[in-house]
Coordinates of N, CA and C in Angstrom, one line a residue:
X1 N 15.0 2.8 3.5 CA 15.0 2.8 2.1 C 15.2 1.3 1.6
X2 N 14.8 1.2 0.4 CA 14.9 0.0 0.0 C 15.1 -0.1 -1.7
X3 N 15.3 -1.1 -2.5 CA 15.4 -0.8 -4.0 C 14.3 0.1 -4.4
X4 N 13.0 0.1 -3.9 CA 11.8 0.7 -4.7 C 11.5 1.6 -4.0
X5 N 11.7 1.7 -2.9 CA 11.2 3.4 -1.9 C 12.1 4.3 -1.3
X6 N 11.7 5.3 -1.3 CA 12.4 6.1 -0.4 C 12.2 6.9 0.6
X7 N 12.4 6.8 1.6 CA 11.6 7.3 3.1 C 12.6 8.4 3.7
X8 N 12.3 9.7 3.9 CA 13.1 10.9 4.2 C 13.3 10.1 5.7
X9 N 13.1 9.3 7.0 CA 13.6 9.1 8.1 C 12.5 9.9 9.4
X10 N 11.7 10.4 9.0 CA 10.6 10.6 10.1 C 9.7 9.9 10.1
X11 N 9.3 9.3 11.2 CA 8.2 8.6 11.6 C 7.4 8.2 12.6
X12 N 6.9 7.8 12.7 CA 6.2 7.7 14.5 C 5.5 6.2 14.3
X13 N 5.3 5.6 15.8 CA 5.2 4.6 16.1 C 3.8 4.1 17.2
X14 N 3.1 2.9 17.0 CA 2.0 3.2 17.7 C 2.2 1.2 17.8
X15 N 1.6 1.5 19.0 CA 1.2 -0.4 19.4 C 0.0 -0.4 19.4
X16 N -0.8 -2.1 19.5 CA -2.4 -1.8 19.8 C -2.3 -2.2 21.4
X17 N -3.5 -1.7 22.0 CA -3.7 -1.8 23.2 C -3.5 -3.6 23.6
X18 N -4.7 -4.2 22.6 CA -5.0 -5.6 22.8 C -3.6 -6.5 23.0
X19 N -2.9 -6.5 21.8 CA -1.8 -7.4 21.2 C -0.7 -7.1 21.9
X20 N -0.2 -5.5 21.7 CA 1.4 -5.3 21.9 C 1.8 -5.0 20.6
X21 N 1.1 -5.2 19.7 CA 1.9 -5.2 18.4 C 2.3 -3.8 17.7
X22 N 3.3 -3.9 17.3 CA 3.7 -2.7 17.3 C 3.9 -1.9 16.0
X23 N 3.0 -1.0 15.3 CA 3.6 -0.8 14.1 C 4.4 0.6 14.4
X24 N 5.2 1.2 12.6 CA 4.6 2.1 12.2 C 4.5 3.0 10.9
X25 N 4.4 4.0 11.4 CA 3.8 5.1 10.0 C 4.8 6.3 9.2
X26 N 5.0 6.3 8.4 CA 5.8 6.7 7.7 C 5.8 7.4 6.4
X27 N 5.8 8.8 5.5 CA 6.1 9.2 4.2 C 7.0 8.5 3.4
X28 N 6.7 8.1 2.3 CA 7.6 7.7 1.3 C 7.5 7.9 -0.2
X29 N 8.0 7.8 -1.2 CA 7.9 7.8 -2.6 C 8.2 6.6 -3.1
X30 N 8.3 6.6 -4.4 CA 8.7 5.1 -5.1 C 9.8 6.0 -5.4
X31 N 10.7 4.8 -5.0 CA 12.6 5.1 -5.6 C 12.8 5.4 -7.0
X32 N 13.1 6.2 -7.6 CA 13.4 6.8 -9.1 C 15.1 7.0 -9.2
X33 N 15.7 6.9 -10.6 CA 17.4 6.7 -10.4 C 17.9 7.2 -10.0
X34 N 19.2 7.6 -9.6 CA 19.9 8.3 -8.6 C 19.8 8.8 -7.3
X35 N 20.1 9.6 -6.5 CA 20.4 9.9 -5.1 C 19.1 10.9 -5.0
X36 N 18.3 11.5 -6.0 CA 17.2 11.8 -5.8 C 17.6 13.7 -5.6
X37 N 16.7 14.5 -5.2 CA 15.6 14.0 -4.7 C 14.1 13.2 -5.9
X38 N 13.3 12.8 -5.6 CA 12.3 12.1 -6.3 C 10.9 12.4 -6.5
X39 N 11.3 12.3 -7.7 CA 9.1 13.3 -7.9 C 8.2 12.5 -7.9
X40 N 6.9 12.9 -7.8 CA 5.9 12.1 -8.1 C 5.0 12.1 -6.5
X41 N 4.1 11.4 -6.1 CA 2.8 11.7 -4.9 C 3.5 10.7 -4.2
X42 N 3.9 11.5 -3.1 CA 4.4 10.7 -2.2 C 3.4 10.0 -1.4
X43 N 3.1 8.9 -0.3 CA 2.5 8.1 0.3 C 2.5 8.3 1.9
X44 N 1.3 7.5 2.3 CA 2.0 7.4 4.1 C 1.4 5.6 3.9
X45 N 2.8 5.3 4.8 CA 2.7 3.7 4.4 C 2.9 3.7 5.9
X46 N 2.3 2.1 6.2 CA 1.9 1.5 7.9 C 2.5 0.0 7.7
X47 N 3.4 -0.1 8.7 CA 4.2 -1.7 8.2 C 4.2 -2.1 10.1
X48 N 4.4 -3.3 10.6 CA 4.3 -3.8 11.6 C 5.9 -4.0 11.9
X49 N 5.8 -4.2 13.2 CA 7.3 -4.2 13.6 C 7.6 -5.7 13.7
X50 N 8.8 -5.8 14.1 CA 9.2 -7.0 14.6 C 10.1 -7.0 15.7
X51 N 10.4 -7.7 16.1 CA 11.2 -7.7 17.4 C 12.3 -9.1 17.5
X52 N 13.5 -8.7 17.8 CA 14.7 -9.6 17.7 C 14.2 -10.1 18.8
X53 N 14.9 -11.1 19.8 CA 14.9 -12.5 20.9 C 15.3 -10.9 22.1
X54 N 16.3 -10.8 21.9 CA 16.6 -9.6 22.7 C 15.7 -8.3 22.5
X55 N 14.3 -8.1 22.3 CA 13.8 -6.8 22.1 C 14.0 -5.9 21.3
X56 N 15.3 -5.9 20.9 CA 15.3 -5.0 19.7 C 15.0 -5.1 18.3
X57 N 14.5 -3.7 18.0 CA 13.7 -3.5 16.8 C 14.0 -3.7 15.1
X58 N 13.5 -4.9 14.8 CA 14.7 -5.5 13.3 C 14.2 -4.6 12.4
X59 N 14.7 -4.3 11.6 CA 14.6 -3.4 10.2 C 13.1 -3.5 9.7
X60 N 12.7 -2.5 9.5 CA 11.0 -2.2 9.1 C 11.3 -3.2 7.3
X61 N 10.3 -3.6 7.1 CA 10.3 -4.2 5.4 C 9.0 -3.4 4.9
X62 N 9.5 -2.5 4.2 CA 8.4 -1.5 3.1 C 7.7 -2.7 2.3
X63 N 6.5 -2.6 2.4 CA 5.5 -3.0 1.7 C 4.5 -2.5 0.9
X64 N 3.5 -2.7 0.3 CA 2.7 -1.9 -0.7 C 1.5 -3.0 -0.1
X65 N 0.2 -2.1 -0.7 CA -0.2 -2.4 0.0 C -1.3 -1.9 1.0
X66 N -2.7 -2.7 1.7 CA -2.9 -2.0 2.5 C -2.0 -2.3 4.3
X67 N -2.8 -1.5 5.1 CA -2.1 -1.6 6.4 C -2.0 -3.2 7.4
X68 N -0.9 -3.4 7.5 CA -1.2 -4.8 8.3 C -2.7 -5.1 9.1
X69 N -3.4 -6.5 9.1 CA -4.5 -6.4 9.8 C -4.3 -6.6 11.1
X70 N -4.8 -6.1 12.0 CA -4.7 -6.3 13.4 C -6.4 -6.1 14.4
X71 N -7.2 -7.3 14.5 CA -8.6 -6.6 14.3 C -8.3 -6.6 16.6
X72 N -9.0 -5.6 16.9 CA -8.8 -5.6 18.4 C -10.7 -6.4 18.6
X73 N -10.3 -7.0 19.9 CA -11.4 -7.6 20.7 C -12.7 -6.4 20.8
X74 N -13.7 -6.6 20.8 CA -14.3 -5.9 21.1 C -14.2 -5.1 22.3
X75 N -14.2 -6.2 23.5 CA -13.8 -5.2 25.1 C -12.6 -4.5 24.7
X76 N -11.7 -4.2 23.9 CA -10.7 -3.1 24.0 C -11.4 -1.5 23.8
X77 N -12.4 -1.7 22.9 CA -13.0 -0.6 22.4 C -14.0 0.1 23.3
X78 N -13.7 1.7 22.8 CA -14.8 1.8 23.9 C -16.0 2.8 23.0
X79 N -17.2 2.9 23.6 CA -18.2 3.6 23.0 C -17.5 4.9 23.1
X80 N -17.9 6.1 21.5 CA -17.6 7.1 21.4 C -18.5 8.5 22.8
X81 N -18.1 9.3 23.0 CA -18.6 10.2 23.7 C -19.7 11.0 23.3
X82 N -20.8 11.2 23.7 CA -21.5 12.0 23.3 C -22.3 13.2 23.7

């Protein structure tokens, strides 16, 4: 959570093949006053990770927004199946 969102704490997490980079994905609402709970069309928001010197994972920063860019090489991708 943060001053403007609120995120119930489930989430799941995805790297890209190419990079390593790590985001993830997450439900949220915009924060409304008090302890909630909070109405209005909740979201699914995609934020990138970071990584402390020692590997561990620093605090996600909620953004607005579309999804961080991360464009993969072509040779990562493969032709769909047909």
């Amino acid at each position: 959570a943060d001053p403007t969102h609120q995120a119930p704490g489930h989430h799941g997490f995805a790297e890209t093949p190419a990079t390593h980079q790590g985001f993830t994905a997450y439900p949220r609402w915009e924060r409304g006053p008090g302890p909630g709970p909070y109405k209005g069309t909740r979201q699914v928001a995609i934020d990138a990770m970071r990584y402390a010197p020692d590997g561990r994972i620093l605090p996600i920063r909620m953004t607005d927004g579309p999804p961080p860019r991360s464009p993969l090489p072509a040779s990562t991708c493969k032709e769909p199946r047909r």
